[in-house]
C-alpha cells in the first residue's frame, strides 16, 4: 500500500522552455478584460445608463392657452385660492352666506331694505346694551375699532372700475362701427342667451346660480382639464368649419365700415 503523504504531494509546475537565441519570447497569454467579457457575455453585462427620456405632451387645443394654469387665469391671488377651494374655510363662508341670503330673499320673501333695517337694529341694540352693562358693573366699556376706507383702496377700486368700463365702451364702439363681425355675433348671442335666462328666473336667483357656477366650474375644469380640452377642440373645429361656410356664403357679402389706419408715431 502506498504512503498517503506521497499521494497528496502536488506535481511541480512545468518549467517554461527557454527562448532560443536570437528569437522572440513567446507571447504571454493576457487575461480577457472586463470589456471583452462583457462583449462575450452580453447577458451578464449591465446595460448602459440611458439618458432620461423627456416626455413631450401633445400640444392640442387648449381653452386657456399653452402653459397657462387655471390659478393663473383667475388672478393667482387669494381670490383664485377661494374659487379653486384651496382656502376651504373662506369658500364655505362665501357659499354659505350667499345661500342664506338667497333663502331670506327668495324663500322667506324678505326685502332688502327690511332685512338691512332689522340687522342694523339688532346689532346696534346689542352693542348699546353691552356698553351700558360694562359701565353699570364698573368695568371699562368695550373698545370698538375705528373702521375707515383708506384713500388708496378707494382709488384702486375706482381705477379698476374705470379700466373695465373703458374696455367695455371701446368694445361697443368697435362693434357699432362694424369693424369686427365676430365680436358683433358673439355679443348678440350672449345678450340673447342672457335675455332668455332672465325670462326664466329673477335677478337674485341668477346671481346665486352664477356664484355657485363660479365656485364649481373652475375646480372641475382644473381636475378634468385634459378631457375638457379634448372635447372642446373637437367642438372648436366643427364651429370653425360652419363659420367658414357662413362667412363664404353670407358674411363676406355684407358691406363693412372702413377701419381707420393707425397713426405711426
PDB file of C-alpha atoms in Angstrom:
ATOM      1  CA  UNK A   1       0.000   0.000   0.000  1.00  0.00           C
ATOM      2  CA  UNK A   2       1.363   3.462  -0.935  1.00  0.00           C
ATOM      3  CA  UNK A   3       2.159   6.107   1.597  1.00  0.00           C
ATOM      4  CA  UNK A   4      -0.648   8.678   1.873  1.00  0.00           C
ATOM      5  CA  UNK A   5       1.870  11.506   2.154  1.00  0.00           C
ATOM      6  CA  UNK A   6       3.177  10.730  -1.278  1.00  0.00           C
ATOM      7  CA  UNK A   7      -0.329  10.749  -2.782  1.00  0.00           C
ATOM      8  CA  UNK A   8      -1.149  14.265  -1.550  1.00  0.00           C
ATOM      9  CA  UNK A   9       2.016  15.893  -2.830  1.00  0.00           C
ATOM     10  CA  UNK A  10       1.141  18.053  -5.890  1.00  0.00           C
ATOM     11  CA  UNK A  11       3.184  17.742  -9.028  1.00  0.00           C
ATOM     12  CA  UNK A  12       5.586  20.649  -9.609  1.00  0.00           C
ATOM     13  CA  UNK A  13       4.550  23.092 -12.373  1.00  0.00           C
ATOM     14  CA  UNK A  14       6.343  22.603 -15.683  1.00  0.00           C
ATOM     15  CA  UNK A  15       9.196  24.951 -16.278  1.00  0.00           C
ATOM     16  CA  UNK A  16       8.766  27.143 -19.344  1.00  0.00           C
ATOM     17  CA  UNK A  17      11.067  26.433 -22.210  1.00  0.00           C
ATOM     18  CA  UNK A  18      13.940  28.832 -22.570  1.00  0.00           C
ATOM     19  CA  UNK A  19      13.710  31.070 -25.635  1.00  0.00           C
ATOM     20  CA  UNK A  20      16.025  30.325 -28.451  1.00  0.00           C
ATOM     21  CA  UNK A  21      18.925  32.642 -29.038  1.00  0.00           C
ATOM     22  CA  UNK A  22      18.127  35.497 -31.352  1.00  0.00           C
ATOM     23  CA  UNK A  23      14.417  34.606 -31.218  1.00  0.00           C
ATOM     24  CA  UNK A  24      11.498  36.422 -29.660  1.00  0.00           C
ATOM     25  CA  UNK A  25       9.881  35.320 -26.490  1.00  0.00           C
ATOM     26  CA  UNK A  26       6.545  33.606 -26.939  1.00  0.00           C
ATOM     27  CA  UNK A  27       3.618  35.955 -26.343  1.00  0.00           C
ATOM     28  CA  UNK A  28       2.216  35.836 -22.867  1.00  0.00           C
ATOM     29  CA  UNK A  29      -1.421  34.948 -22.528  1.00  0.00           C
ATOM     30  CA  UNK A  30      -3.300  38.085 -21.403  1.00  0.00           C
ATOM     31  CA  UNK A  31      -6.479  37.528 -19.431  1.00  0.00           C
ATOM     32  CA  UNK A  32      -9.595  38.964 -21.112  1.00  0.00           C
ATOM     33  CA  UNK A  33     -10.528  42.335 -19.728  1.00  0.00           C
ATOM     34  CA  UNK A  34     -13.893  43.274 -18.352  1.00  0.00           C
ATOM     35  CA  UNK A  35     -14.909  44.853 -21.653  1.00  0.00           C
ATOM     36  CA  UNK A  36     -14.160  41.650 -23.599  1.00  0.00           C
ATOM     37  CA  UNK A  37     -16.026  39.624 -21.006  1.00  0.00           C
ATOM     38  CA  UNK A  38     -18.949  41.973 -21.374  1.00  0.00           C
ATOM     39  CA  UNK A  39     -18.864  41.567 -25.150  1.00  0.00           C
ATOM     40  CA  UNK A  40     -18.546  37.817 -24.845  1.00  0.00           C
ATOM     41  CA  UNK A  41     -21.428  37.505 -22.384  1.00  0.00           C
ATOM     42  CA  UNK A  42     -23.938  40.249 -23.107  1.00  0.00           C
ATOM     43  CA  UNK A  43     -26.461  38.693 -20.736  1.00  0.00           C
ATOM     44  CA  UNK A  44     -24.193  39.265 -17.730  1.00  0.00           C
ATOM     45  CA  UNK A  45     -23.161  42.773 -18.766  1.00  0.00           C
ATOM     46  CA  UNK A  46     -25.127  45.567 -17.155  1.00  0.00           C
ATOM     47  CA  UNK A  47     -26.994  47.748 -19.639  1.00  0.00           C
ATOM     48  CA  UNK A  48     -25.600  51.265 -20.004  1.00  0.00           C
ATOM     49  CA  UNK A  49     -27.392  54.019 -18.187  1.00  0.00           C
ATOM     50  CA  UNK A  50     -29.831  55.537 -20.616  1.00  0.00           C
ATOM     51  CA  UNK A  51     -30.391  59.252 -20.723  1.00  0.00           C
ATOM     52  CA  UNK A  52     -33.620  60.416 -19.102  1.00  0.00           C
ATOM     53  CA  UNK A  53     -36.387  60.438 -21.620  1.00  0.00           C
ATOM     54  CA  UNK A  54     -38.241  63.692 -21.906  1.00  0.00           C
ATOM     55  CA  UNK A  55     -41.948  63.104 -22.279  1.00  0.00           C
ATOM     56  CA  UNK A  56     -43.496  65.550 -24.653  1.00  0.00           C
ATOM     57  CA  UNK A  57     -47.229  66.113 -24.287  1.00  0.00           C
ATOM     58  CA  UNK A  58     -49.283  66.537 -27.366  1.00  0.00           C
ATOM     59  CA  UNK A  59     -49.991  70.201 -27.930  1.00  0.00           C
ATOM     60  CA  UNK A  60     -53.668  70.046 -28.768  1.00  0.00           C
ATOM     61  CA  UNK A  61     -56.419  72.595 -28.335  1.00  0.00           C
ATOM     62  CA  UNK A  62     -56.255  74.449 -25.012  1.00  0.00           C
ATOM     63  CA  UNK A  63     -59.094  76.595 -23.727  1.00  0.00           C
ATOM     64  CA  UNK A  64     -56.728  78.679 -21.605  1.00  0.00           C
ATOM     65  CA  UNK A  65     -53.754  78.635 -23.965  1.00  0.00           C
ATOM     66  CA  UNK A  66     -50.454  76.805 -23.768  1.00  0.00           C
ATOM     67  CA  UNK A  67     -48.743  76.530 -20.366  1.00  0.00           C
ATOM     68  CA  UNK A  68     -51.480  78.539 -18.621  1.00  0.00           C
ATOM     69  CA  UNK A  69     -52.965  77.229 -15.392  1.00  0.00           C
ATOM     70  CA  UNK A  70     -56.444  77.876 -14.054  1.00  0.00           C
ATOM     71  CA  UNK A  71     -54.981  79.502 -10.952  1.00  0.00           C
ATOM     72  CA  UNK A  72     -53.048  81.967 -13.097  1.00  0.00           C
ATOM     73  CA  UNK A  73     -56.091  82.819 -15.220  1.00  0.00           C
ATOM     74  CA  UNK A  74     -58.119  83.576 -12.074  1.00  0.00           C
ATOM     75  CA  UNK A  75     -55.526  86.099 -10.930  1.00  0.00           C
ATOM     76  CA  UNK A  76     -53.192  83.891  -8.907  1.00  0.00           C
ATOM     77  CA  UNK A  77     -54.093  85.593  -5.613  1.00  0.00           C
ATOM     78  CA  UNK A  78     -56.389  84.912  -2.700  1.00  0.00           C
ATOM     79  CA  UNK A  79     -59.472  85.112  -4.903  1.00  0.00           C
ATOM     80  CA  UNK A  80     -58.105  82.276  -7.042  1.00  0.00           C
ATOM     81  CA  UNK A  81     -57.498  80.187  -3.910  1.00  0.00           C
ATOM     82  CA  UNK A  82     -61.117  80.734  -2.852  1.00  0.00           C
ATOM     83  CA  UNK A  83     -62.546  79.832  -6.277  1.00  0.00           C
ATOM     84  CA  UNK A  84     -60.374  76.683  -6.520  1.00  0.00           C
ATOM     85  CA  UNK A  85     -61.235  75.567  -2.952  1.00  0.00           C
ATOM     86  CA  UNK A  86     -57.645  75.904  -1.742  1.00  0.00           C
ATOM     87  CA  UNK A  87     -58.908  78.136   1.074  1.00  0.00           C
ATOM     88  CA  UNK A  88     -61.799  75.896   2.060  1.00  0.00           C
ATOM     89  CA  UNK A  89     -62.953  77.950   5.056  1.00  0.00           C
ATOM     90  CA  UNK A  90     -63.371  81.148   3.057  1.00  0.00           C
ATOM     91  CA  UNK A  91     -65.047  79.284   0.204  1.00  0.00           C
ATOM     92  CA  UNK A  92     -67.504  77.668   2.611  1.00  0.00           C
ATOM     93  CA  UNK A  93     -68.278  81.066   4.186  1.00  0.00           C
ATOM     94  CA  UNK A  94     -68.921  82.663   0.779  1.00  0.00           C
ATOM     95  CA  UNK A  95     -71.191  79.875  -0.464  1.00  0.00           C
ATOM     96  CA  UNK A  96     -72.965  79.579   2.902  1.00  0.00           C
ATOM     97  CA  UNK A  97     -73.566  83.328   3.150  1.00  0.00           C
ATOM     98  CA  UNK A  98     -74.858  83.501  -0.414  1.00  0.00           C
ATOM     99  CA  UNK A  99     -77.198  80.577   0.258  1.00  0.00           C
ATOM    100  CA  UNK A 100     -78.554  82.230   3.425  1.00  0.00           C
ATOM    101  CA  UNK A 101     -79.217  85.494   1.564  1.00  0.00           C
ATOM    102  CA  UNK A 102     -80.946  83.645  -1.260  1.00  0.00           C
ATOM    103  CA  UNK A 103     -83.184  81.783   1.205  1.00  0.00           C
ATOM    104  CA  UNK A 104     -84.054  85.008   3.040  1.00  0.00           C
ATOM    105  CA  UNK A 105     -84.971  86.923  -0.119  1.00  0.00           C
ATOM    106  CA  UNK A 106     -86.457  84.179  -2.269  1.00  0.00           C
ATOM    107  CA  UNK A 107     -87.881  81.563   0.086  1.00  0.00           C
ATOM    108  CA  UNK A 108     -88.871  83.741   3.076  1.00  0.00           C
ATOM    109  CA  UNK A 109     -89.762  86.677   0.793  1.00  0.00           C
ATOM    110  CA  UNK A 110     -87.695  89.228   2.700  1.00  0.00           C
ATOM    111  CA  UNK A 111     -86.974  92.647   1.206  1.00  0.00           C
ATOM    112  CA  UNK A 112     -83.529  94.205   1.129  1.00  0.00           C
ATOM    113  CA  UNK A 113     -84.499  97.373   2.981  1.00  0.00           C
ATOM    114  CA  UNK A 114     -86.406  95.432   5.652  1.00  0.00           C
ATOM    115  CA  UNK A 115     -83.592  92.964   6.191  1.00  0.00           C
ATOM    116  CA  UNK A 116     -80.952  95.704   6.384  1.00  0.00           C
ATOM    117  CA  UNK A 117     -83.017  97.674   8.911  1.00  0.00           C
ATOM    118  CA  UNK A 118     -83.640  94.638  11.124  1.00  0.00           C
ATOM    119  CA  UNK A 119     -79.960  93.643  11.081  1.00  0.00           C
ATOM    120  CA  UNK A 120     -78.852  97.193  11.983  1.00  0.00           C
ATOM    121  CA  UNK A 121     -81.419  97.392  14.804  1.00  0.00           C
ATOM    122  CA  UNK A 122     -80.227  94.125  16.299  1.00  0.00           C
ATOM    123  CA  UNK A 123     -76.503  94.983  16.044  1.00  0.00           C
ATOM    124  CA  UNK A 124     -76.898  98.489  17.498  1.00  0.00           C
ATOM    125  CA  UNK A 125     -79.133  97.242  20.337  1.00  0.00           C
ATOM    126  CA  UNK A 126     -76.656  94.529  21.343  1.00  0.00           C
ATOM    127  CA  UNK A 127     -73.675  96.895  21.284  1.00  0.00           C
ATOM    128  CA  UNK A 128     -75.539  99.611  23.199  1.00  0.00           C
ATOM    129  CA  UNK A 129     -76.696  97.230  25.940  1.00  0.00           C
ATOM    130  CA  UNK A 130     -73.214  95.723  26.170  1.00  0.00           C
ATOM    131  CA  UNK A 131     -71.606  99.121  26.694  1.00  0.00           C
ATOM    132  CA  UNK A 132     -74.188 100.117  29.345  1.00  0.00           C
ATOM    133  CA  UNK A 133     -73.740  96.790  31.159  1.00  0.00           C
ATOM    134  CA  UNK A 134     -69.958  97.280  31.310  1.00  0.00           C
ATOM    135  CA  UNK A 135     -70.452 100.775  32.765  1.00  0.00           C
ATOM    136  CA  UNK A 136     -73.017  99.505  35.285  1.00  0.00           C
ATOM    137  CA  UNK A 137     -70.681  96.854  36.688  1.00  0.00           C
ATOM    138  CA  UNK A 138     -67.882  99.444  36.783  1.00  0.00           C
ATOM    139  CA  UNK A 139     -65.773  97.972  34.044  1.00  0.00           C
ATOM    140  CA  UNK A 140     -64.232  99.693  31.077  1.00  0.00           C
ATOM    141  CA  UNK A 141     -66.563  99.762  28.073  1.00  0.00           C
ATOM    142  CA  UNK A 142     -65.535  97.761  25.018  1.00  0.00           C
ATOM    143  CA  UNK A 143     -63.125  99.486  22.664  1.00  0.00           C
ATOM    144  CA  UNK A 144     -64.547  99.153  19.187  1.00  0.00           C
ATOM    145  CA  UNK A 145     -62.021  99.647  16.359  1.00  0.00           C
ATOM    146  CA  UNK A 146     -62.351 102.600  14.046  1.00  0.00           C
ATOM    147  CA  UNK A 147     -63.272 101.316  10.586  1.00  0.00           C
ATOM    148  CA  UNK A 148     -62.385 103.567   7.683  1.00  0.00           C
ATOM    149  CA  UNK A 149     -61.872 103.140   3.966  1.00  0.00           C
ATOM    150  CA  UNK A 150     -58.389 104.277   3.049  1.00  0.00           C
ATOM    151  CA  UNK A 151     -57.848 106.640   0.180  1.00  0.00           C
ATOM    152  CA  UNK A 152     -55.543 104.186  -1.598  1.00  0.00           C
ATOM    153  CA  UNK A 153     -58.182 101.435  -1.519  1.00  0.00           C
ATOM    154  CA  UNK A 154     -60.837 103.764  -2.894  1.00  0.00           C
ATOM    155  CA  UNK A 155     -58.501 104.982  -5.659  1.00  0.00           C
ATOM    156  CA  UNK A 156     -57.530 101.419  -6.635  1.00  0.00           C
ATOM    157  CA  UNK A 157     -61.182 100.331  -6.832  1.00  0.00           C
ATOM    158  CA  UNK A 158     -62.050 103.405  -8.882  1.00  0.00           C
ATOM    159  CA  UNK A 159     -59.161 102.763 -11.282  1.00  0.00           C
ATOM    160  CA  UNK A 160     -60.130  99.121 -11.742  1.00  0.00           C
ATOM    161  CA  UNK A 161     -63.740 100.072 -12.455  1.00  0.00           C
ATOM    162  CA  UNK A 162     -62.627 102.804 -14.833  1.00  0.00           C
ATOM    163  CA  UNK A 163     -60.453 100.400 -16.824  1.00  0.00           C
ATOM    164  CA  UNK A 164     -63.245  97.822 -17.101  1.00  0.00           C
ATOM    165  CA  UNK A 165     -65.809 100.429 -18.144  1.00  0.00           C
ATOM    166  CA  UNK A 166     -63.435 101.896 -20.742  1.00  0.00           C
ATOM    167  CA  UNK A 167     -62.764  98.447 -22.234  1.00  0.00           C
ATOM    168  CA  UNK A 168     -66.498  97.753 -22.447  1.00  0.00           C
ATOM    169  CA  UNK A 169     -67.166 101.113 -24.096  1.00  0.00           C
ATOM    170  CA  UNK A 170     -64.326 100.549 -26.580  1.00  0.00           C
ATOM    171  CA  UNK A 171     -65.721  97.112 -27.435  1.00  0.00           C
ATOM    172  CA  UNK A 172     -69.201  98.502 -28.065  1.00  0.00           C
ATOM    173  CA  UNK A 173     -67.752 101.284 -30.207  1.00  0.00           C
ATOM    174  CA  UNK A 174     -65.807  98.813 -32.364  1.00  0.00           C
ATOM    175  CA  UNK A 175     -68.924  96.695 -32.799  1.00  0.00           C
ATOM    176  CA  UNK A 176     -71.094  99.697 -33.634  1.00  0.00           C
ATOM    177  CA  UNK A 177     -68.644 100.822 -36.312  1.00  0.00           C
ATOM    178  CA  UNK A 178     -68.741  97.377 -37.912  1.00  0.00           C
ATOM    179  CA  UNK A 179     -65.012  96.684 -37.569  1.00  0.00           C
ATOM    180  CA  UNK A 180     -65.261  93.193 -36.077  1.00  0.00           C
ATOM    181  CA  UNK A 181     -68.044  90.887 -37.228  1.00  0.00           C
ATOM    182  CA  UNK A 182     -67.055  88.026 -34.917  1.00  0.00           C
ATOM    183  CA  UNK A 183     -67.352  90.200 -31.822  1.00  0.00           C
ATOM    184  CA  UNK A 184     -70.689  91.501 -33.050  1.00  0.00           C
ATOM    185  CA  UNK A 185     -72.116  87.995 -33.440  1.00  0.00           C
ATOM    186  CA  UNK A 186     -70.634  86.896 -30.089  1.00  0.00           C
ATOM    187  CA  UNK A 187     -72.113  89.840 -28.170  1.00  0.00           C
ATOM    188  CA  UNK A 188     -75.516  89.418 -29.849  1.00  0.00           C
ATOM    189  CA  UNK A 189     -75.560  85.708 -28.959  1.00  0.00           C
ATOM    190  CA  UNK A 190     -74.504  86.406 -25.350  1.00  0.00           C
ATOM    191  CA  UNK A 191     -77.179  89.092 -24.892  1.00  0.00           C
ATOM    192  CA  UNK A 192     -79.830  86.810 -26.388  1.00  0.00           C
ATOM    193  CA  UNK A 193     -78.877  83.965 -24.032  1.00  0.00           C
ATOM    194  CA  UNK A 194     -78.909  86.409 -21.100  1.00  0.00           C
ATOM    195  CA  UNK A 195     -82.382  87.631 -22.028  1.00  0.00           C
ATOM    196  CA  UNK A 196     -83.690  84.057 -22.231  1.00  0.00           C
ATOM    197  CA  UNK A 197     -82.195  83.188 -18.847  1.00  0.00           C
ATOM    198  CA  UNK A 198     -83.624  86.389 -17.343  1.00  0.00           C
ATOM    199  CA  UNK A 199     -87.099  85.462 -18.516  1.00  0.00           C
ATOM    200  CA  UNK A 200     -86.865  82.136 -16.658  1.00  0.00           C
ATOM    201  CA  UNK A 201     -85.631  83.415 -13.290  1.00  0.00           C
ATOM    202  CA  UNK A 202     -85.261  86.689 -11.426  1.00  0.00           C
ATOM    203  CA  UNK A 203     -82.060  88.668 -10.934  1.00  0.00           C
ATOM    204  CA  UNK A 204     -81.275  87.380  -7.430  1.00  0.00           C
ATOM    205  CA  UNK A 205     -81.599  83.738  -8.455  1.00  0.00           C
ATOM    206  CA  UNK A 206     -79.383  84.437 -11.452  1.00  0.00           C
ATOM    207  CA  UNK A 207     -76.722  85.951  -9.169  1.00  0.00           C
ATOM    208  CA  UNK A 208     -76.948  82.967  -6.814  1.00  0.00           C
ATOM    209  CA  UNK A 209     -76.581  80.471  -9.680  1.00  0.00           C
ATOM    210  CA  UNK A 210     -73.632  82.486 -11.031  1.00  0.00           C
ATOM    211  CA  UNK A 211     -71.894  82.357  -7.627  1.00  0.00           C
ATOM    212  CA  UNK A 212     -72.352  78.582  -7.464  1.00  0.00           C
ATOM    213  CA  UNK A 213     -71.054  78.132 -11.011  1.00  0.00           C
ATOM    214  CA  UNK A 214     -68.006  80.324 -10.347  1.00  0.00           C
ATOM    215  CA  UNK A 215     -67.129  78.145  -7.357  1.00  0.00           C
ATOM    216  CA  UNK A 216     -67.658  74.808  -9.148  1.00  0.00           C
ATOM    217  CA  UNK A 217     -66.700  75.153 -12.836  1.00  0.00           C
ATOM    218  CA  UNK A 218     -63.046  76.256 -12.298  1.00  0.00           C
ATOM    219  CA  UNK A 219     -62.237  73.425  -9.906  1.00  0.00           C
ATOM    220  CA  UNK A 220     -63.934  70.840 -12.149  1.00  0.00           C
ATOM    221  CA  UNK A 221     -62.034  72.128 -15.176  1.00  0.00           C
ATOM    222  CA  UNK A 222     -58.768  72.085 -13.229  1.00  0.00           C
ATOM    223  CA  UNK A 223     -59.422  68.444 -12.291  1.00  0.00           C
ATOM    224  CA  UNK A 224     -60.532  67.208 -15.738  1.00  0.00           C
ATOM    225  CA  UNK A 225     -58.619  69.674 -17.923  1.00  0.00           C
ATOM    226  CA  UNK A 226     -57.315  67.167 -20.485  1.00  0.00           C
ATOM    227  CA  UNK A 227     -60.727  65.640 -21.175  1.00  0.00           C
ATOM    228  CA  UNK A 228     -62.458  69.012 -21.406  1.00  0.00           C
ATOM    229  CA  UNK A 229     -59.791  70.362 -23.780  1.00  0.00           C
ATOM    230  CA  UNK A 230     -60.154  67.282 -25.973  1.00  0.00           C
ATOM    231  CA  UNK A 231     -63.909  67.720 -26.433  1.00  0.00           C
ATOM    232  CA  UNK A 232     -63.556  71.495 -26.694  1.00  0.00           C
ATOM    233  CA  UNK A 233     -61.035  71.030 -29.501  1.00  0.00           C
ATOM    234  CA  UNK A 234     -63.497  68.917 -31.459  1.00  0.00           C
ATOM    235  CA  UNK A 235     -66.280  71.451 -30.912  1.00  0.00           C
ATOM    236  CA  UNK A 236     -63.969  74.304 -31.923  1.00  0.00           C
ATOM    237  CA  UNK A 237     -63.009  72.532 -35.149  1.00  0.00           C
ATOM    238  CA  UNK A 238     -66.647  71.937 -36.094  1.00  0.00           C
ATOM    239  CA  UNK A 239     -67.589  75.522 -35.231  1.00  0.00           C
ATOM    240  CA  UNK A 240     -64.760  76.859 -37.405  1.00  0.00           C
ATOM    241  CA  UNK A 241     -65.949  74.744 -40.331  1.00  0.00           C
ATOM    242  CA  UNK A 242     -69.519  76.039 -40.031  1.00  0.00           C
ATOM    243  CA  UNK A 243     -68.295  79.602 -39.609  1.00  0.00           C
ATOM    244  CA  UNK A 244     -66.146  79.348 -42.740  1.00  0.00           C
ATOM    245  CA  UNK A 245     -69.163  78.192 -44.722  1.00  0.00           C
ATOM    246  CA  UNK A 246     -71.290  81.009 -43.291  1.00  0.00           C
ATOM    247  CA  UNK A 247     -68.564  83.556 -43.938  1.00  0.00           C
ATOM    248  CA  UNK A 248     -68.122  82.437 -47.529  1.00  0.00           C
ATOM    249  CA  UNK A 249     -71.808  82.380 -48.410  1.00  0.00           C
ATOM    250  CA  UNK A 250     -73.280  85.234 -46.317  1.00  0.00           C
ATOM    251  CA  UNK A 251     -70.963  87.322 -44.165  1.00  0.00           C
ATOM    252  CA  UNK A 252     -68.377  88.132 -46.810  1.00  0.00           C
ATOM    253  CA  UNK A 253     -71.098  89.733 -48.937  1.00  0.00           C
ATOM    254  CA  UNK A 254     -72.176  92.173 -46.194  1.00  0.00           C
ATOM    255  CA  UNK A 255     -70.633  95.656 -46.614  1.00  0.00           C
ATOM    256  CA  UNK A 256     -68.484  96.735 -43.678  1.00  0.00           C
ATOM    257  CA  UNK A 257     -67.223 100.057 -42.407  1.00  0.00           C
ATOM    258  CA  UNK A 258     -63.673 101.015 -43.294  1.00  0.00           C
ATOM    259  CA  UNK A 259     -61.258 100.708 -40.404  1.00  0.00           C
ATOM    260  CA  UNK A 260     -59.212 103.805 -39.705  1.00  0.00           C
ATOM    261  CA  UNK A 261     -55.489 103.486 -40.301  1.00  0.00           C
ATOM    262  CA  UNK A 262     -53.419 103.785 -37.144  1.00  0.00           C
ATOM    263  CA  UNK A 263     -51.077 106.719 -36.979  1.00  0.00           C
ATOM    264  CA  UNK A 264     -47.431 105.767 -36.861  1.00  0.00           C
ATOM    265  CA  UNK A 265     -45.512 107.573 -34.164  1.00  0.00           C
TER     266      UNK A 265
END
